[in-house]
Amino acid sequence: MLSFDDIEVRRPDLASSYLALLAAQPGRPIALFAPRRVGKTFFLDSDLAPTARNGGLAPVYADLWLHRGAPLDAINHALEEAIDDVSVPTTKAGRRVRTAVKSVTAFGAGIEFGDEPARRSLPSEPSLRLDALVLRLAYAARRPVLLMLDEAQTHGEHAEAAAMLSALRAVLHRRRQYVYAVLTGSSQDAIAAMVSAAGAPMYQFAQLLDFPVLGNQFLELLVQRFREVHPSKRLSESDLMPVFQKIGYKPQLMKDIVKEMSAEGSTDPVAAFERLVRQERHISGWLAILDTLAPIDRALLVLIAEERAPLARDSIAELKKTARDATVSKVRASLERLKRSGLISSSARRVQVEDPLLRGYLTSDARRLT
Ligand SMILES: Nc1ncnc2c1ncn2[C@@H]1O[C@H](COP(=O)(O)OP(=O)(O)O)[C@@H](O)[C@H]1O
Ligand SMILES: [Mg+2]
């Protein structure tokens, strides 16, 4: 069976370029930004980790979103697991870490792994523990560690985030031959807030990079697969690009759109997107979410979906129809709530409804009918 879901774009060159940046500035992490669901985690897992492994590093992945409230514990836990994998190399991960380095890179060029520093019991204080674990893993794997900290901005301005960042910063500096780090984030604002809460501007702490979204190569693979299924139909990658752009370059949603086209034997991606927006299973989920929102939040969400500026005078006038006491400061508070809930995302450029299907729904007739 030909499936659209199996389609994968690999970006080893992008991974190598990030590793080269890291090697050129020991002690300084890079932070990759992109909206949700464009492929950051996929990239860490399928491109960065294997490339790093081949380049002589021991990659360690920690999802900080899953451990809200305890980011440092999440990193320490991931390091402990990696140490277990190396020390008891019966698992696949452990064998991988010990396999020979294929390509020589600048990593670890000058380091000697002599005798391991005398082992003391691991400190329980999280920031000291991070330091000890990094060193222990580097010695066990006999190579520098690459920390991949996914969704590092999750904790925003919380004290735990500031503590995590200063511990990380200290370890990256002090052990710079032994550890490198890549952070990802879907909110540049949140990570900036987090770093300034830790007492330093972001650019001093890390090199900030926009993580590139997938492009034509991905659409070409979709088109190829579509043609295999429908040899007589004409579809080209340029037919798909406008919709891919409109949905914020989210590959899984694009696969769903092309699957929908394929099922209908249609070559019209806009119509397929609209069909997805109207599907019962999505709508009932959104209604449940919308139900939990305060009236002003719900009305503001619709305005944002319509790409209207939330704080503009006519927007506030519109909101007053639903929430009579709407004021600029109430709208600001409402924006914060929507951001925190993940329903909207904001960058320096604009505020938008995060999920393109929900955005489509909020601006469609379907909403007016329910
Ligand atoms: N390079 C890729 N090739 C094919 N599909 C991808 C690729 N990157 C991401 N995807 C699809 O998009 C989904 C969301 O990607 P993910 O990495 O979780 O996004 P993010 O971490 O940015 O939120 C993945 O589950 C996968 O289905
Ligand atoms: Mg992710």
mmCIF file of C-alpha atoms and ligand atoms in Angstrom:
data_model
loop_
_atom_site.group_PDB
_atom_site.id
_atom_site.type_symbol
_atom_site.label_atom_id
_atom_site.label_comp_id
_atom_site.label_asym_id
_atom_site.label_seq_id
_atom_site.Cartn_x
_atom_site.Cartn_y
_atom_site.Cartn_z
ATOM 1 C CA MET A 1 0.000 0.000 0.000
ATOM 2 C CA LEU A 2 1.273 3.414 -0.915
ATOM 3 C CA SER A 3 0.935 5.687 2.037
ATOM 4 C CA PHE A 4 1.330 9.432 2.333
ATOM 5 C CA ASP A 5 2.157 9.122 6.012
ATOM 6 C CA ASP A 6 5.498 7.408 5.351
ATOM 7 C CA ILE A 7 6.822 10.343 3.385
ATOM 8 C CA GLU A 8 9.823 11.829 5.144
ATOM 9 C CA VAL A 9 12.249 14.553 4.267
ATOM 10 C CA ARG A 10 15.708 14.119 5.761
ATOM 11 C CA ARG A 11 17.977 17.085 6.308
ATOM 12 C CA PRO A 12 21.442 15.806 7.231
ATOM 13 C CA ASP A 13 23.129 18.869 5.707
ATOM 14 C CA LEU A 14 21.161 21.165 7.952
ATOM 15 C CA ALA A 15 22.178 19.008 10.911
ATOM 16 C CA SER A 16 25.849 19.187 9.881
ATOM 17 C CA SER A 17 25.674 22.946 9.578
ATOM 18 C CA TYR A 18 24.323 23.254 13.136
ATOM 19 C CA LEU A 19 27.039 20.949 14.429
ATOM 20 C CA ALA A 20 29.680 23.023 12.676
ATOM 21 C CA LEU A 21 28.324 26.126 14.402
ATOM 22 C CA LEU A 22 28.488 24.413 17.768
ATOM 23 C CA ALA A 23 32.028 23.214 17.171
ATOM 24 C CA ALA A 24 33.072 26.734 16.259
ATOM 25 C CA GLN A 25 31.866 28.265 19.519
ATOM 26 C CA PRO A 26 32.289 25.898 22.452
ATOM 27 C CA GLY A 27 30.258 26.904 25.483
ATOM 28 C CA ARG A 28 27.567 28.624 23.461
ATOM 29 C CA PRO A 29 24.335 26.804 22.635
ATOM 30 C CA ILE A 30 22.149 27.403 19.627
ATOM 31 C CA ALA A 31 18.426 27.955 19.935
ATOM 32 C CA LEU A 32 16.198 26.992 17.016
ATOM 33 C CA PHE A 33 12.836 28.659 16.638
ATOM 34 C CA ALA A 34 9.821 27.698 14.612
ATOM 35 C CA PRO A 35 6.086 27.482 15.229
ATOM 36 C CA ARG A 36 4.537 24.297 16.542
ATOM 37 C CA ARG A 37 4.210 21.238 14.332
ATOM 38 C CA VAL A 38 6.592 22.264 11.575
ATOM 39 C CA GLY A 39 9.073 19.481 12.337
ATOM 40 C CA LYS A 40 11.501 20.502 15.076
ATOM 41 C CA THR A 41 11.216 17.329 17.140
ATOM 42 C CA PHE A 42 11.278 15.189 14.021
ATOM 43 C CA PHE A 43 14.492 16.906 12.964
ATOM 44 C CA LEU A 44 16.209 16.410 16.342
ATOM 45 C CA ASP A 45 15.296 12.783 16.325
ATOM 46 C CA SER A 46 15.859 11.777 12.708
ATOM 47 C CA ASP A 47 18.571 14.149 11.528
ATOM 48 C CA LEU A 48 20.451 15.851 14.326
ATOM 49 C CA ALA A 49 20.882 12.850 16.639
ATOM 50 C CA PRO A 50 22.241 10.445 13.988
ATOM 51 C CA THR A 51 24.491 13.082 12.428
ATOM 52 C CA ALA A 52 25.841 13.986 15.857
ATOM 53 C CA ARG A 53 26.443 10.331 16.660
ATOM 54 C CA ASN A 54 28.391 9.862 13.429
ATOM 55 C CA GLY A 55 30.296 13.022 14.163
ATOM 56 C CA GLY A 56 31.557 11.761 17.484
ATOM 57 C CA LEU A 57 29.036 13.118 19.965
ATOM 58 C CA ALA A 58 26.726 11.383 22.414
ATOM 59 C CA PRO A 59 23.295 12.949 21.791
ATOM 60 C CA VAL A 60 20.806 13.139 24.653
ATOM 61 C CA TYR A 61 17.220 14.229 24.109
ATOM 62 C CA ALA A 62 15.033 15.839 26.765
ATOM 63 C CA ASP A 63 11.491 17.027 26.200
ATOM 64 C CA LEU A 64 11.005 19.939 28.548
ATOM 65 C CA TRP A 65 7.373 20.340 27.634
ATOM 66 C CA LEU A 66 6.549 16.994 29.175
ATOM 67 C CA HIS A 67 8.100 18.036 32.467
ATOM 68 C CA ARG A 68 6.632 21.415 33.068
ATOM 69 C CA GLY A 69 7.667 22.737 36.425
ATOM 70 C CA ALA A 70 10.851 20.675 36.651
ATOM 71 C CA PRO A 71 13.039 21.351 33.607
ATOM 72 C CA LEU A 72 16.344 20.612 35.310
ATOM 73 C CA ASP A 73 15.064 17.280 36.603
ATOM 74 C CA ALA A 74 13.972 16.428 33.071
ATOM 75 C CA ILE A 75 17.476 17.024 31.734
ATOM 76 C CA ASN A 76 19.105 15.128 34.583
ATOM 77 C CA HIS A 77 16.765 12.224 34.109
ATOM 78 C CA ALA A 78 17.584 12.042 30.386
ATOM 79 C CA LEU A 79 21.316 12.073 31.201
ATOM 80 C CA GLU A 80 20.912 9.295 33.746
ATOM 81 C CA GLU A 81 19.146 7.141 31.198
ATOM 82 C CA ALA A 82 21.867 7.791 28.640
ATOM 83 C CA ILE A 83 24.515 6.792 31.181
ATOM 84 C CA ASP A 84 22.664 3.553 31.847
ATOM 85 C CA ASP A 85 22.521 2.870 28.129
ATOM 86 C CA VAL A 86 26.250 3.332 27.733
ATOM 87 C CA SER A 87 27.274 1.519 30.877
ATOM 88 C CA VAL A 88 25.094 -1.484 30.137
ATOM 89 C CA PRO A 89 25.503 -1.645 26.397
ATOM 90 C CA THR A 90 22.958 -4.356 25.855
ATOM 91 C CA THR A 91 20.407 -1.933 24.475
ATOM 92 C CA LYS A 92 20.416 -0.675 20.951
ATOM 93 C CA ALA A 93 21.026 2.887 22.121
ATOM 94 C CA GLY A 94 24.079 1.828 24.098
ATOM 95 C CA ARG A 95 25.588 -0.108 21.233
ATOM 96 C CA ARG A 96 25.033 2.861 18.990
ATOM 97 C CA VAL A 97 26.798 5.229 21.314
ATOM 98 C CA ARG A 98 29.882 3.012 21.424
ATOM 99 C CA THR A 99 30.161 2.360 17.705
ATOM 100 C CA ALA A 100 33.141 3.870 16.004
ATOM 101 C CA VAL A 101 33.067 7.465 14.903
ATOM 102 C CA LYS A 102 32.687 7.577 11.138
ATOM 103 C CA SER A 103 33.548 11.103 10.238
ATOM 104 C CA VAL A 104 36.023 13.121 12.181
ATOM 105 C CA THR A 105 34.791 16.498 13.290
ATOM 106 C CA ALA A 106 36.125 19.258 15.440
ATOM 107 C CA PHE A 107 34.396 17.840 18.486
ATOM 108 C CA GLY A 108 36.569 16.596 21.226
ATOM 109 C CA ALA A 109 39.671 17.193 19.099
ATOM 110 C CA GLY A 110 41.705 18.343 22.047
ATOM 111 C CA ILE A 111 40.211 16.305 24.820
ATOM 112 C CA GLU A 112 41.849 13.465 26.513
ATOM 113 C CA PHE A 113 39.653 11.016 28.262
ATOM 114 C CA GLY A 114 42.190 9.909 30.812
ATOM 115 C CA ASP A 115 41.078 8.233 33.953
ATOM 116 C CA GLU A 116 37.633 9.244 34.955
ATOM 117 C CA PRO A 117 37.610 11.813 37.763
ATOM 118 C CA ALA A 118 37.191 10.072 41.099
ATOM 119 C CA ARG A 119 33.590 9.061 41.470
ATOM 120 C CA ARG A 120 31.698 10.564 44.291
ATOM 121 C CA SER A 121 28.086 9.886 44.852
ATOM 122 C CA LEU A 122 25.931 12.090 42.684
ATOM 123 C CA PRO A 123 24.915 15.355 44.306
ATOM 124 C CA SER A 124 21.204 15.662 44.877
ATOM 125 C CA GLU A 125 21.111 19.394 44.300
ATOM 126 C CA PRO A 126 19.851 19.578 40.675
ATOM 127 C CA SER A 127 22.376 22.049 39.261
ATOM 128 C CA LEU A 128 25.382 20.236 40.763
ATOM 129 C CA ARG A 129 23.874 16.999 39.614
ATOM 130 C CA LEU A 130 23.671 18.298 36.039
ATOM 131 C CA ASP A 131 27.379 19.082 36.123
ATOM 132 C CA ALA A 132 28.303 15.675 37.518
ATOM 133 C CA LEU A 133 26.052 13.790 35.100
ATOM 134 C CA VAL A 134 27.375 15.579 32.026
ATOM 135 C CA LEU A 135 30.910 14.648 32.947
ATOM 136 C CA ARG A 136 29.986 11.115 33.859
ATOM 137 C CA LEU A 137 28.250 10.537 30.529
ATOM 138 C CA ALA A 138 31.084 12.083 28.525
ATOM 139 C CA TYR A 139 33.565 9.751 30.239
ATOM 140 C CA ALA A 140 31.356 6.717 29.912
ATOM 141 C CA ALA A 141 30.766 7.336 26.196
ATOM 142 C CA ARG A 142 34.286 8.684 25.713
ATOM 143 C CA ARG A 143 32.958 11.529 23.669
ATOM 144 C CA PRO A 144 31.370 14.925 24.236
ATOM 145 C CA VAL A 145 27.662 15.103 24.983
ATOM 146 C CA LEU A 146 25.130 16.895 22.808
ATOM 147 C CA LEU A 147 22.137 18.015 24.855
ATOM 148 C CA MET A 148 19.029 18.439 22.730
ATOM 149 C CA LEU A 149 16.527 20.383 24.838
ATOM 150 C CA ASP A 150 13.198 20.352 23.066
ATOM 151 C CA GLU A 151 10.596 23.060 23.750
ATOM 152 C CA ALA A 152 12.998 24.774 26.105
ATOM 153 C CA GLN A 153 10.803 27.862 26.348
ATOM 154 C CA THR A 154 7.946 25.965 27.959
ATOM 155 C CA HIS A 155 8.561 27.331 31.397
ATOM 156 C CA GLY A 156 8.440 30.986 30.476
ATOM 157 C CA GLU A 157 9.197 33.289 33.338
ATOM 158 C CA HIS A 158 8.967 30.670 36.090
ATOM 159 C CA ALA A 159 11.690 30.531 38.671
ATOM 160 C CA GLU A 160 12.468 26.921 37.693
ATOM 161 C CA ALA A 161 13.246 28.077 34.170
ATOM 162 C CA ALA A 162 15.672 30.697 35.397
ATOM 163 C CA ALA A 163 17.340 28.115 37.631
ATOM 164 C CA MET A 164 17.591 25.659 34.749
ATOM 165 C CA LEU A 165 19.114 28.257 32.451
ATOM 166 C CA SER A 166 21.717 29.448 34.890
ATOM 167 C CA ALA A 167 22.702 25.870 35.709
ATOM 168 C CA LEU A 168 22.890 25.066 32.015
ATOM 169 C CA ARG A 169 24.867 28.157 31.272
ATOM 170 C CA ALA A 170 27.374 27.394 34.001
ATOM 171 C CA VAL A 171 27.828 23.790 32.873
ATOM 172 C CA LEU A 172 28.152 24.707 29.204
ATOM 173 C CA HIS A 173 30.809 27.207 30.103
ATOM 174 C CA ARG A 174 32.712 25.159 32.630
ATOM 175 C CA ARG A 175 32.608 21.886 30.690
ATOM 176 C CA ARG A 176 32.743 23.341 27.236
ATOM 177 C CA GLN A 177 34.935 20.606 25.833
ATOM 178 C CA TYR A 178 32.581 17.969 27.101
ATOM 179 C CA VAL A 179 29.124 19.269 26.311
ATOM 180 C CA TYR A 180 27.246 21.139 23.595
ATOM 181 C CA ALA A 181 23.601 22.104 23.486
ATOM 182 C CA VAL A 182 20.816 22.759 21.026
ATOM 183 C CA LEU A 183 17.568 24.217 22.325
ATOM 184 C CA THR A 184 14.329 24.427 20.407
ATOM 185 C CA GLY A 185 11.370 26.618 21.032
ATOM 186 C CA SER A 186 8.093 27.502 19.442
ATOM 187 C CA SER A 187 7.812 30.878 21.076
ATOM 188 C CA GLN A 188 10.579 33.385 20.711
ATOM 189 C CA ASP A 189 8.810 35.715 23.162
ATOM 190 C CA ALA A 190 8.647 33.043 25.814
ATOM 191 C CA ILE A 191 12.275 32.095 25.541
ATOM 192 C CA ALA A 192 13.336 35.737 25.588
ATOM 193 C CA ALA A 193 11.260 36.247 28.742
ATOM 194 C CA MET A 194 12.805 33.171 30.280
ATOM 195 C CA VAL A 195 16.339 34.244 29.563
ATOM 196 C CA SER A 196 15.827 37.764 30.831
ATOM 197 C CA ALA A 197 14.335 36.284 33.996
ATOM 198 C CA ALA A 198 17.652 34.445 34.309
ATOM 199 C CA GLY A 199 19.423 37.766 34.132
ATOM 200 C CA ALA A 200 20.915 37.892 30.657
ATOM 201 C CA PRO A 201 19.757 38.912 27.209
ATOM 202 C CA MET A 202 19.069 35.946 24.971
ATOM 203 C CA TYR A 203 21.643 36.763 22.317
ATOM 204 C CA GLN A 204 24.376 36.630 24.937
ATOM 205 C CA PHE A 205 23.275 33.237 26.085
ATOM 206 C CA ALA A 206 22.651 31.471 22.817
ATOM 207 C CA GLN A 207 22.849 31.916 19.105
ATOM 208 C CA LEU A 208 19.283 32.358 17.892
ATOM 209 C CA LEU A 209 18.338 30.825 14.570
ATOM 210 C CA ASP A 210 15.112 30.517 12.641
ATOM 211 C CA PHE A 211 14.572 26.847 11.997
ATOM 212 C CA PRO A 212 13.724 26.460 8.292
ATOM 213 C CA VAL A 213 10.374 24.947 7.369
ATOM 214 C CA LEU A 214 10.065 22.228 4.740
ATOM 215 C CA GLY A 215 9.755 23.381 1.164
ATOM 216 C CA ASN A 216 9.395 22.123 -2.376
ATOM 217 C CA GLN A 217 11.238 18.906 -1.771
ATOM 218 C CA PHE A 218 8.502 17.769 0.610
ATOM 219 C CA LEU A 219 5.716 18.815 -1.773
ATOM 220 C CA GLU A 220 7.423 16.997 -4.645
ATOM 221 C CA LEU A 221 7.401 13.767 -2.657
ATOM 222 C CA LEU A 222 3.674 14.211 -1.993
ATOM 223 C CA VAL A 223 3.031 14.887 -5.667
ATOM 224 C CA GLN A 224 5.055 11.827 -6.714
ATOM 225 C CA ARG A 225 3.051 9.613 -4.388
ATOM 226 C CA PHE A 226 -0.215 11.142 -5.605
ATOM 227 C CA ARG A 227 0.770 10.423 -9.209
ATOM 228 C CA GLU A 228 1.571 6.822 -8.364
ATOM 229 C CA VAL A 229 -1.962 6.461 -7.019
ATOM 230 C CA HIS A 230 -3.631 8.507 -9.760
ATOM 231 C CA PRO A 231 -1.473 8.167 -12.885
ATOM 232 C CA SER A 232 -3.974 9.984 -15.074
ATOM 233 C CA LYS A 233 -4.405 13.073 -12.905
ATOM 234 C CA ARG A 234 -2.316 16.198 -13.161
ATOM 235 C CA LEU A 235 -0.991 17.665 -9.964
ATOM 236 C CA SER A 236 2.145 19.677 -9.456
ATOM 237 C CA GLU A 237 4.040 20.954 -6.496
ATOM 238 C CA SER A 238 3.106 24.531 -7.358
ATOM 239 C CA ASP A 239 -0.590 23.612 -6.907
ATOM 240 C CA LEU A 240 0.181 22.630 -3.329
ATOM 241 C CA MET A 241 2.466 25.482 -2.303
ATOM 242 C CA PRO A 242 -0.216 28.143 -1.631
ATOM 243 C CA VAL A 243 -2.085 25.825 0.744
ATOM 244 C CA PHE A 244 1.113 24.637 2.422
ATOM 245 C CA GLN A 245 1.960 28.270 3.022
ATOM 246 C CA LYS A 246 -1.521 29.059 4.286
ATOM 247 C CA ILE A 247 -1.408 26.274 6.874
ATOM 248 C CA GLY A 248 1.920 27.488 8.204
ATOM 249 C CA TYR A 249 4.106 24.788 6.593
ATOM 250 C CA LYS A 250 2.867 22.003 8.877
ATOM 251 C CA PRO A 251 3.822 18.735 7.175
ATOM 252 C CA GLN A 252 1.393 16.401 8.929
ATOM 253 C CA LEU A 253 -1.580 18.570 8.062
ATOM 254 C CA MET A 254 -0.340 18.817 4.464
ATOM 255 C CA LYS A 255 -0.180 15.023 4.288
ATOM 256 C CA ASP A 256 -3.766 14.902 5.566
ATOM 257 C CA ILE A 257 -4.855 17.349 2.882
ATOM 258 C CA VAL A 258 -3.222 15.343 0.090
ATOM 259 C CA LYS A 259 -4.656 12.116 1.541
ATOM 260 C CA GLU A 260 -8.079 13.743 1.435
ATOM 261 C CA MET A 261 -7.488 14.795 -2.190
ATOM 262 C CA SER A 262 -6.346 11.316 -3.069
ATOM 263 C CA ALA A 263 -9.389 9.699 -1.458
ATOM 264 C CA GLU A 264 -11.681 11.977 -3.438
ATOM 265 C CA GLY A 265 -9.615 11.731 -6.612
ATOM 266 C CA SER A 266 -9.449 15.514 -6.569
ATOM 267 C CA THR A 267 -6.568 17.798 -7.475
ATOM 268 C CA ASP A 268 -7.956 20.770 -5.578
ATOM 269 C CA PRO A 269 -6.065 21.269 -2.304
ATOM 270 C CA VAL A 270 -8.181 24.242 -1.201
ATOM 271 C CA ALA A 271 -11.377 22.208 -1.404
ATOM 272 C CA ALA A 272 -9.703 19.335 0.462
ATOM 273 C CA PHE A 273 -8.617 21.716 3.221
ATOM 274 C CA GLU A 274 -12.155 23.026 3.504
ATOM 275 C CA ARG A 275 -13.531 19.507 3.747
ATOM 276 C CA LEU A 276 -11.118 18.782 6.587
ATOM 277 C CA VAL A 277 -12.228 21.945 8.371
ATOM 278 C CA ARG A 278 -15.839 20.822 8.223
ATOM 279 C CA GLN A 279 -15.266 17.309 9.442
ATOM 280 C CA GLU A 280 -17.409 16.369 12.375
ATOM 281 C CA ARG A 281 -14.567 14.965 14.455
ATOM 282 C CA HIS A 282 -12.689 18.238 14.350
ATOM 283 C CA ILE A 283 -15.704 20.406 14.947
ATOM 284 C CA SER A 284 -16.863 18.587 18.060
ATOM 285 C CA GLY A 285 -13.370 18.885 19.533
ATOM 286 C CA TRP A 286 -13.267 22.617 18.887
ATOM 287 C CA LEU A 287 -16.706 23.203 20.294
ATOM 288 C CA ALA A 288 -15.559 21.543 23.500
ATOM 289 C CA ILE A 289 -12.547 23.869 23.669
ATOM 290 C CA LEU A 290 -14.509 26.986 22.742
ATOM 291 C CA ASP A 291 -17.081 26.157 25.397
ATOM 292 C CA THR A 292 -14.486 26.413 28.129
ATOM 293 C CA LEU A 293 -13.428 29.933 27.088
ATOM 294 C CA ALA A 294 -14.696 33.172 28.587
ATOM 295 C CA PRO A 295 -16.883 35.088 26.092
ATOM 296 C CA ILE A 296 -14.246 37.765 25.540
ATOM 297 C CA ASP A 297 -11.597 35.116 24.828
ATOM 298 C CA ARG A 298 -13.840 33.374 22.337
ATOM 299 C CA ALA A 299 -14.691 36.611 20.533
ATOM 300 C CA LEU A 300 -11.043 37.639 20.486
ATOM 301 C CA LEU A 301 -10.056 34.268 19.037
ATOM 302 C CA VAL A 302 -12.442 34.841 16.134
ATOM 303 C CA LEU A 303 -10.985 38.311 15.492
ATOM 304 C CA ILE A 304 -7.491 36.879 15.476
ATOM 305 C CA ALA A 305 -8.569 34.145 13.063
ATOM 306 C CA GLU A 306 -9.868 36.910 10.811
ATOM 307 C CA GLU A 307 -6.405 38.476 10.993
ATOM 308 C CA ARG A 308 -7.635 41.644 12.671
ATOM 309 C CA ALA A 309 -5.317 43.500 15.046
ATOM 310 C CA PRO A 310 -6.506 42.614 18.570
ATOM 311 C CA LEU A 311 -5.906 46.030 20.108
ATOM 312 C CA ALA A 312 -7.139 48.180 17.221
ATOM 313 C CA ARG A 313 -10.002 50.510 18.040
ATOM 314 C CA ASP A 314 -12.502 48.809 15.739
ATOM 315 C CA SER A 315 -11.544 45.397 17.159
ATOM 316 C CA ILE A 316 -12.321 46.604 20.670
ATOM 317 C CA ALA A 317 -15.605 48.041 19.443
ATOM 318 C CA GLU A 318 -16.419 44.638 17.931
ATOM 319 C CA LEU A 319 -15.507 42.839 21.173
ATOM 320 C CA LYS A 320 -17.840 45.129 23.114
ATOM 321 C CA LYS A 321 -20.729 43.448 21.324
ATOM 322 C CA THR A 322 -19.886 40.220 23.178
ATOM 323 C CA ALA A 323 -18.178 41.510 26.296
ATOM 324 C CA ARG A 324 -19.584 44.903 27.091
ATOM 325 C CA ASP A 325 -16.813 45.905 29.438
ATOM 326 C CA ALA A 326 -14.006 45.128 26.953
ATOM 327 C CA THR A 327 -11.073 47.515 27.377
ATOM 328 C CA VAL A 328 -7.511 47.505 26.109
ATOM 329 C CA SER A 329 -6.232 46.036 29.353
ATOM 330 C CA LYS A 330 -8.920 43.333 29.383
ATOM 331 C CA VAL A 331 -8.025 42.427 25.813
ATOM 332 C CA ARG A 332 -4.360 42.218 26.803
ATOM 333 C CA ALA A 333 -5.231 39.857 29.640
ATOM 334 C CA SER A 334 -7.360 37.813 27.273
ATOM 335 C CA LEU A 335 -4.469 37.621 24.772
ATOM 336 C CA GLU A 336 -2.233 36.294 27.532
ATOM 337 C CA ARG A 337 -4.775 33.612 28.435
ATOM 338 C CA LEU A 338 -5.116 32.511 24.823
ATOM 339 C CA LYS A 339 -1.347 32.400 24.426
ATOM 340 C CA ARG A 340 -0.880 30.370 27.560
ATOM 341 C CA SER A 341 -3.517 27.903 26.431
ATOM 342 C CA GLY A 342 -1.572 27.394 23.197
ATOM 343 C CA LEU A 343 -4.575 28.423 21.084
ATOM 344 C CA ILE A 344 -2.732 31.384 19.641
ATOM 345 C CA SER A 345 0.910 32.024 18.997
ATOM 346 C CA SER A 346 2.617 35.316 18.581
ATOM 347 C CA SER A 347 5.839 36.458 17.045
ATOM 348 C CA ALA A 348 7.238 39.920 16.597
ATOM 349 C CA ARG A 349 5.382 40.007 13.305
ATOM 350 C CA ARG A 350 1.933 38.783 14.198
ATOM 351 C CA VAL A 351 -0.535 37.002 16.393
ATOM 352 C CA GLN A 352 -2.326 34.015 14.943
ATOM 353 C CA VAL A 353 -4.560 31.106 15.747
ATOM 354 C CA GLU A 354 -2.111 28.249 16.112
ATOM 355 C CA ASP A 355 -4.049 25.404 14.511
ATOM 356 C CA PRO A 356 -4.744 26.113 10.829
ATOM 357 C CA LEU A 357 -7.824 23.873 10.866
ATOM 358 C CA LEU A 358 -9.284 25.748 13.828
ATOM 359 C CA ARG A 359 -8.409 29.010 12.089
ATOM 360 C CA GLY A 360 -10.247 27.752 9.000
ATOM 361 C CA TYR A 361 -13.215 26.766 11.114
ATOM 362 C CA LEU A 362 -13.433 30.094 12.945
ATOM 363 C CA THR A 363 -13.568 31.979 9.663
ATOM 364 C CA SER A 364 -15.906 29.567 7.871
ATOM 365 C CA ASP A 365 -19.671 29.444 7.547
ATOM 366 C CA ALA A 366 -19.539 26.195 9.504
ATOM 367 C CA ARG A 367 -19.045 28.195 12.685
ATOM 368 C CA ARG A 368 -21.977 30.450 11.984
ATOM 369 C CA LEU A 369 -24.207 27.404 11.556
ATOM 370 C CA THR A 370 -23.371 25.868 14.954
HETATM 371 N N1 LIG B 1 10.986 16.167 7.708
HETATM 372 C C1 LIG B 1 9.729 15.683 7.772
HETATM 373 N N2 LIG B 1 9.255 14.870 6.806
HETATM 374 C C2 LIG B 1 8.008 14.393 6.858
HETATM 375 N N3 LIG B 1 7.140 14.649 7.834
HETATM 376 C C3 LIG B 1 7.530 15.441 8.847
HETATM 377 C C4 LIG B 1 8.844 16.008 8.863
HETATM 378 N N4 LIG B 1 8.955 16.750 9.965
HETATM 379 C C5 LIG B 1 7.778 16.664 10.619
HETATM 380 N N5 LIG B 1 6.914 15.874 9.954
HETATM 381 C C6 LIG B 1 5.545 15.560 10.369
HETATM 382 O O1 LIG B 1 5.006 16.622 11.122
HETATM 383 C C7 LIG B 1 4.645 16.176 12.438
HETATM 384 C C8 LIG B 1 4.958 17.259 13.447
HETATM 385 O O2 LIG B 1 6.345 17.428 13.530
HETATM 386 P P1 LIG B 1 7.084 17.730 14.901
HETATM 387 O O3 LIG B 1 8.520 17.417 14.690
HETATM 388 O O4 LIG B 1 6.408 17.063 16.032
HETATM 389 O O5 LIG B 1 6.854 19.308 15.013
HETATM 390 P P2 LIG B 1 7.350 20.320 16.163
HETATM 391 O O6 LIG B 1 8.311 19.595 17.030
HETATM 392 O O7 LIG B 1 7.947 21.447 15.406
HETATM 393 O O8 LIG B 1 6.096 20.730 16.898
HETATM 394 C C9 LIG B 1 5.430 14.904 12.639
HETATM 395 O O9 LIG B 1 4.761 14.024 13.482
HETATM 396 C C10 LIG B 1 5.516 14.327 11.241
HETATM 397 O O10 LIG B 1 4.327 13.629 10.940
HETATM 398 MG MG MG B 2 8.125 19.235 19.035
#
